[in-house]
C-alpha positions as semicolon CSV with decimal commas, in nm:
position;residue;x (nm);y (nm);z (nm)
1;M;12,285;2,100;-3,282
2;P;12,233;1,698;-3,317
3;S;12,408;1,480;-3,084
4;L;12,669;1,253;-3,183
5;L;12,447;0,972;-3,107
6;A;12,171;1,107;-3,346
7;C;12,411;1,139;-3,628
8;V;12,536;0,827;-3,587
9;I;12,188;0,667;-3,590
10;A;12,090;0,895;-3,897
11;L;12,416;0,764;-4,087
12;A;12,337;0,409;-3,980
13;V;11,960;0,430;-4,102
14;S;12,083;0,615;-4,439
15;A;12,325;0,326;-4,483
16;A;12,055;0,067;-4,443
17;L;11,808;0,233;-4,677
18;A;12,067;0,289;-4,939
19;P;12,105;-0,055;-5,057
20;A;11,748;-0,128;-5,023
21;W;11,666;0,166;-5,281
22;A;11,962;0,042;-5,504
23;Q;11,789;-0,297;-5,520
24;D;11,458;-0,145;-5,597
25;R;11,598;0,050;-5,882
26;D;11,787;-0,221;-6,022
27;A;11,463;-0,436;-6,010
28;A;11,244;-0,170;-6,164
29;A;11,502;-0,119;-6,437
30;R;11,468;-0,472;-6,557
31;V;11,099;-0,417;-6,615
32;Y;11,093;-0,048;-6,717
33;L;11,402;-0,016;-6,931
34;Y;11,371;-0,352;-7,130
35;R;11,411;-0,287;-7,506
36;G;11,408;-0,654;-7,646
37;A;11,242;-0,762;-7,949
38;D;10,981;-0,927;-7,744
39;R;10,921;-0,620;-7,529
40;D;10,579;-0,559;-7,609
41;Q;10,442;-0,911;-7,615
42;K;10,602;-0,992;-7,279
43;L;10,448;-0,648;-7,125
44;V;10,120;-0,736;-7,228
45;E;10,137;-1,090;-7,095
46;K;10,285;-0,996;-6,775
47;A;10,050;-0,695;-6,718
48;K;9,747;-0,909;-6,787
49;Q;9,884;-1,147;-6,537
50;E;9,908;-0,868;-6,273
51;G;9,524;-0,780;-6,363
52;A;9,510;-0,459;-6,194
53;L;9,666;-0,088;-6,183
54;T;9,631;0,207;-5,954
55;L;9,653;0,542;-6,091
56;Y;9,687;0,880;-5,903
57;T;9,600;1,182;-6,131
58;S;9,520;1,551;-6,136
59;M;9,344;1,506;-6,460
60;Q;8,979;1,579;-6,434
61;V;8,751;1,268;-6,387
62;T;8,551;1,308;-6,693
63;D;8,900;1,308;-6,906
64;S;9,068;1,049;-6,704
65;R;8,797;0,802;-6,723
66;S;8,795;0,805;-7,108
67;L;9,187;0,711;-7,086
68;T;9,114;0,457;-6,815
69;E;8,800;0,280;-6,975
70;A;8,958;0,264;-7,307
71;F;9,286;0,100;-7,154
72;E;9,037;-0,142;-6,958
73;K;8,859;-0,250;-7,299
74;R;9,180;-0,308;-7,473
75;Y;9,364;-0,504;-7,220
76;G;9,102;-0,609;-6,956
77;I;9,325;-0,487;-6,686
78;R;9,107;-0,309;-6,411
79;V;9,222;0,038;-6,317
80;S;9,168;0,183;-5,957
81;L;9,174;0,573;-6,013
82;W;9,230;0,834;-5,731
83;R;9,216;1,197;-5,865
84;A;9,320;1,519;-5,651
85;S;9,506;1,846;-5,713
86;G;9,893;1,799;-5,811
87;E;9,979;1,901;-5,470
88;K;9,765;1,653;-5,308
89;V;9,875;1,373;-5,549
90;A;10,253;1,422;-5,463
91;Q;10,175;1,440;-5,102
92;R;9,990;1,108;-5,085
93;V;10,259;0,925;-5,269
94;L;10,524;1,076;-5,031
95;T;10,321;1,012;-4,711
96;E;10,257;0,643;-4,826
97;A;10,612;0,578;-4,914
98;R;10,710;0,696;-4,563
99;G;10,491;0,467;-4,428
100;A;10,638;0,169;-4,625
101;R;10,306;0,156;-4,814
102;H;10,324;0,117;-5,191
103;D;9,995;0,114;-5,351
104;V;10,052;0,330;-5,659
105;D;10,157;0,209;-5,984
106;A;10,141;0,507;-6,218
107;I;10,117;0,873;-6,154
108;E;9,984;1,149;-6,392
109;T;10,006;1,507;-6,264
110;D;10,161;1,835;-6,345
111;G;10,549;1,871;-6,409
112;A;10,660;2,041;-6,072
113;Q;10,489;1,759;-5,871
114;M;10,639;1,497;-6,082
115;E;10,982;1,667;-6,021
116;I;10,924;1,650;-5,658
117;L;10,861;1,272;-5,695
118;Y;11,153;1,222;-5,893
119;R;11,373;1,408;-5,629
120;E;11,235;1,207;-5,352
121;K;11,309;0,880;-5,565
122;Q;10,969;0,775;-5,598
123;L;10,974;0,741;-5,975
124;A;11,181;0,535;-6,192
125;P;11,314;0,582;-6,547
126;F;11,134;0,407;-6,812
127;F;11,140;0,335;-7,190
128;S;10,815;0,359;-7,394
129;P;10,818;0,319;-7,775
130;S;10,604;0,625;-7,822
131;V;10,846;0,872;-7,662
132;K;11,015;0,907;-8,009
133;D;10,692;1,119;-8,097
134;I;10,748;1,357;-7,808
135;P;10,952;1,668;-7,875
136;A;11,298;1,603;-7,750
137;A;11,328;1,959;-7,608
138;I;11,025;1,882;-7,354
139;L;11,167;1,559;-7,237
140;P;11,355;1,564;-6,895
141;A;11,709;1,459;-6,900
142;H;11,674;1,216;-6,624
143;A;11,378;1,039;-6,820
144;A;11,180;0,973;-6,506
145;Y;10,862;1,113;-6,634
146;V;10,721;1,204;-6,998
147;P;10,479;1,484;-7,068
148;T;10,131;1,358;-7,174
149;R;9,957;1,701;-7,195
150;L;10,037;2,052;-7,220
151;T;9,913;2,391;-7,104
152;L;10,017;2,641;-7,299
153;Y;10,010;3,000;-7,265
154;V;9,866;3,247;-7,536
155;L;9,748;3,592;-7,602
156;A;9,367;3,563;-7,614
157;F;9,181;3,867;-7,759
158;N;8,799;3,954;-7,824
159;T;8,770;3,985;-8,209
160;R;8,497;4,260;-8,203
161;R;8,701;4,461;-7,949
162;V;9,066;4,401;-8,125
163;P;9,048;4,277;-8,491
164;P;9,290;4,022;-8,554
165;A;9,494;4,227;-8,787
166;E;9,542;4,489;-8,514
167;A;9,606;4,241;-8,225
168;P;9,975;4,267;-8,081
169;N;10,224;4,024;-8,260
170;S;10,508;4,044;-7,980
171;F;10,547;4,130;-7,610
172;D;10,694;4,476;-7,721
173;E;10,368;4,575;-7,920
174;L;10,191;4,517;-7,583
175;L;10,373;4,835;-7,459
176;D;10,201;5,064;-7,731
177;P;10,011;5,302;-7,539
178;K;9,688;5,228;-7,701
179;W;9,671;4,886;-7,512
180;A;9,700;5,042;-7,162
181;G;9,429;4,922;-6,921
182;R;9,283;4,690;-7,214
183;F;9,445;4,351;-7,088
184;A;9,459;4,138;-6,803
185;L;9,683;3,885;-6,611
186;E;9,602;3,577;-6,423
187;A;9,688;3,650;-6,045
188;A;9,875;3,364;-5,962
189;D;10,119;3,317;-6,296
190;V;10,440;3,357;-6,128
191;A;10,614;3,076;-6,312
192;W;10,502;3,199;-6,658
193;F;10,617;3,548;-6,539
194;A;10,943;3,414;-6,439
195;A;11,019;3,171;-6,735
196;V;10,930;3,469;-6,995
197;A;11,150;3,726;-6,790
198;K;11,437;3,492;-6,793
199;A;11,420;3,411;-7,152
200;M;11,429;3,783;-7,227
201;G;11,735;3,807;-6,999
202;E;11,672;3,838;-6,650
203;A;11,765;4,206;-6,634
204;N;11,581;4,301;-6,949
205;G;11,281;4,068;-6,874
206;T;11,258;4,228;-6,544
207;A;11,248;4,586;-6,692
208;Y;11,010;4,486;-6,963
209;F;10,765;4,358;-6,679
210;R;10,796;4,689;-6,508
211;K;10,680;4,864;-6,813
212;L;10,416;4,623;-6,857
213;A;10,302;4,687;-6,500
214;A;10,272;5,086;-6,595
215;M;10,032;4,985;-6,845
216;K;9,756;4,894;-6,566
217;P;9,660;4,558;-6,655
218;G;9,363;4,409;-6,497
219;I;9,427;4,128;-6,276
220;R;9,188;3,826;-6,247
221;S;9,185;3,487;-6,063
222;G;9,128;3,195;-6,273
223;H;9,202;3,116;-6,623
224;T;8,868;3,006;-6,715
225;L;8,705;3,306;-6,592
226;M;8,959;3,524;-6,746
227;A;8,892;3,368;-7,096
228;E;8,517;3,385;-7,041
229;L;8,558;3,769;-6,953
230;V;8,734;3,802;-7,283
231;A;8,491;3,620;-7,496
232;A;8,190;3,840;-7,325
233;G;8,405;4,157;-7,407
234;E;8,455;4,257;-7,059
235;I;8,833;4,239;-7,114
236;D;8,977;4,321;-7,475
237;M;9,286;4,082;-7,412
238;A;9,440;3,841;-7,183
239;L;9,812;3,799;-7,184
240;D;9,850;3,468;-7,016
241;A;9,543;3,284;-7,138
242;H;9,533;2,878;-7,163
243;V;9,511;2,804;-7,512
244;Q;9,265;2,492;-7,477
245;G;9,027;2,723;-7,277
246;V;9,024;2,979;-7,562
247;A;8,967;2,690;-7,822
248;R;8,666;2,567;-7,631
249;L;8,490;2,907;-7,613
250;K;8,592;2,950;-7,998
251;D;8,421;2,623;-8,094
252;K;8,109;2,743;-7,908
253;G;8,098;3,036;-8,140
254;A;8,242;3,315;-7,911
255;P;8,403;3,612;-8,053
256;I;8,760;3,521;-7,907
257;E;9,088;3,430;-8,099
258;W;9,474;3,355;-7,981
259;K;9,833;3,427;-8,081
260;A;10,131;3,263;-7,937
261;L;10,374;3,562;-7,850
262;Q;10,734;3,461;-7,841
263;P;10,898;3,335;-7,615
264;A;10,616;3,109;-7,588
265;F;10,564;2,874;-7,254
266;G;10,384;2,611;-7,126
267;Q;10,325;2,376;-6,844
268;P;10,334;1,996;-6,897
269;S;10,152;1,710;-6,716
270;S;10,334;1,403;-6,715
271;V;10,313;1,025;-6,648
272;G;10,555;0,823;-6,447
273;V;10,593;0,466;-6,296
274;A;10,636;0,416;-5,951
275;L;10,975;0,272;-5,841
276;R;10,818;0,022;-5,612
277;A;10,491;-0,028;-5,806
278;P;10,319;-0,367;-5,696
279;H;10,205;-0,392;-6,082
280;P;10,493;-0,260;-6,254
281;H;10,410;-0,415;-6,595
282;A;10,056;-0,272;-6,583
283;A;10,226;0,069;-6,476
284;L;10,440;0,039;-6,774
285;L;10,155;-0,064;-7,021
286;F;9,943;0,220;-6,916
287;A;10,227;0,465;-6,975
288;D;10,277;0,303;-7,302
289;F;9,888;0,364;-7,373
290;I;9,862;0,733;-7,252
291;L;10,171;0,811;-7,478
292;S;10,066;0,630;-7,777
293;R;9,850;0,767;-8,065
294;E;9,527;0,613;-7,915
295;G;9,581;0,765;-7,584
296;Q;9,671;1,101;-7,727
297;E;9,388;1,103;-7,958
298;I;9,167;1,062;-7,636
299;I;9,339;1,354;-7,491
300;K;9,302;1,572;-7,796
301;A;8,926;1,459;-7,818
302;R;8,885;1,597;-7,452
303;N;8,999;1,935;-7,555
304;R;9,322;1,910;-7,410
305;V;9,667;1,970;-7,585
306;P;9,842;1,628;-7,665
307;S;10,218;1,639;-7,618
308;S;10,282;1,398;-7,908
309;R;10,363;1,519;-8,253
310;A;10,189;1,201;-8,375
311;V;9,863;1,352;-8,322
312;A;9,809;1,658;-8,533
313;S;9,664;1,978;-8,322
314;P;9,653;2,329;-8,396
315;L;9,690;2,417;-8,040
316;N;10,066;2,312;-8,022
317;N;10,170;2,397;-8,349
318;F;10,407;2,668;-8,274
319;S;10,736;2,710;-8,112
320;Y;10,747;2,668;-7,723
321;R;10,927;2,590;-7,424
322;L;10,828;2,437;-7,117
323;I;10,868;2,645;-6,775
324;D;11,170;2,491;-6,582
325;P;10,991;2,343;-6,246
326;A;11,287;2,485;-6,070
327;I;11,099;2,815;-6,072
328;A;10,833;2,662;-5,858
329;L;11,055;2,459;-5,648
330;D;11,366;2,661;-5,586
331;E;11,308;3,013;-5,717
332;W;10,924;3,078;-5,567
333;D;11,010;3,319;-5,301
334;K;11,218;3,531;-5,533
335;W;10,980;3,555;-5,824
336;S;10,644;3,570;-5,628
337;A;10,772;3,854;-5,452
338;L;10,870;4,054;-5,765
339;W;10,530;3,944;-5,919
340;S;10,344;4,081;-5,606
341;S;10,525;4,419;-5,604
342;L;10,466;4,474;-5,958
343;F;10,099;4,345;-6,025
344;L;9,944;4,273;-5,671
345;G;10,016;4,562;-5,457
346;G;10,257;4,355;-5,245
347;K;9,969;4,102;-5,163
348;E;10,079;3,731;-5,118
349;V;10,028;3,520;-5,428
350;K;9,759;3,243;-5,389
351;K;9,914;2,923;-5,545
352;D;9,673;2,737;-5,775
353;E;9,584;2,405;-5,653
């Protein structure tokens, strides 16, 4: 148990930090939430005066470079890019913040990691005109980050092994005995499993997945590999494929197609602006850019799924919901244990990096 002195010191430190955080928040709001008629003009002018931007992202470098180079060309603002897995991006932001080092301006990574940064008070709510084009249902209520691109889960099937007219149209149809042993699941898709089970009603969803486990699905590690195995005919179907991966193979002429089974879910990657960004105007301008039609077209051109309805894409033109980040952050032990018992023979789930 902490000593009385330790408690007093902790309270004093907390009290000292609270006003500082509030001041940072208020200063950020004056930049990030400004909606005056001259907003865009002022933002560009002040961002150009700052002249630089530091971006931390988990987007592949070939994809992120397309965005940052277009941004640099349009505004003449130099972008310093650091790329790593989502977990490492969040860890670096938090480690630097705890050391009173504030280098990052904008962050773009997966939803669970952005939620961690929001909870740790590293992000500031912001306004961007292009948010109006993002489906309201996928925007977090706190407005501290906005989805930029999506990973949507679909049923993928080999069209030579499973004629499109015969492919399952629902989760229930997958329980037909003729599909036993003919489909696969990705080994670490705990969050998708939990989201679907909860959407079905937790008791009903758990019962459904017990029946699905009795169908003896194959278990594969990696969505790219799983889609390639479907395309090669080594697996007839994959229940939790990533739609963009299937689309890439289809574009290359592979005999593969996809269907969105309801309830359909996806994972977002989102952009946020740092509460204590050294270049706040440049940070906000980059958020504007990646959410704009131009930025979203670049994302689409890189075979990613844009979040904006301003950019037409067949890859997100169906009803879907986003997986609640609380599953990964607050409920992981519960759902990973159930997933392991159903599909992994009790082995530990290896989280994706």
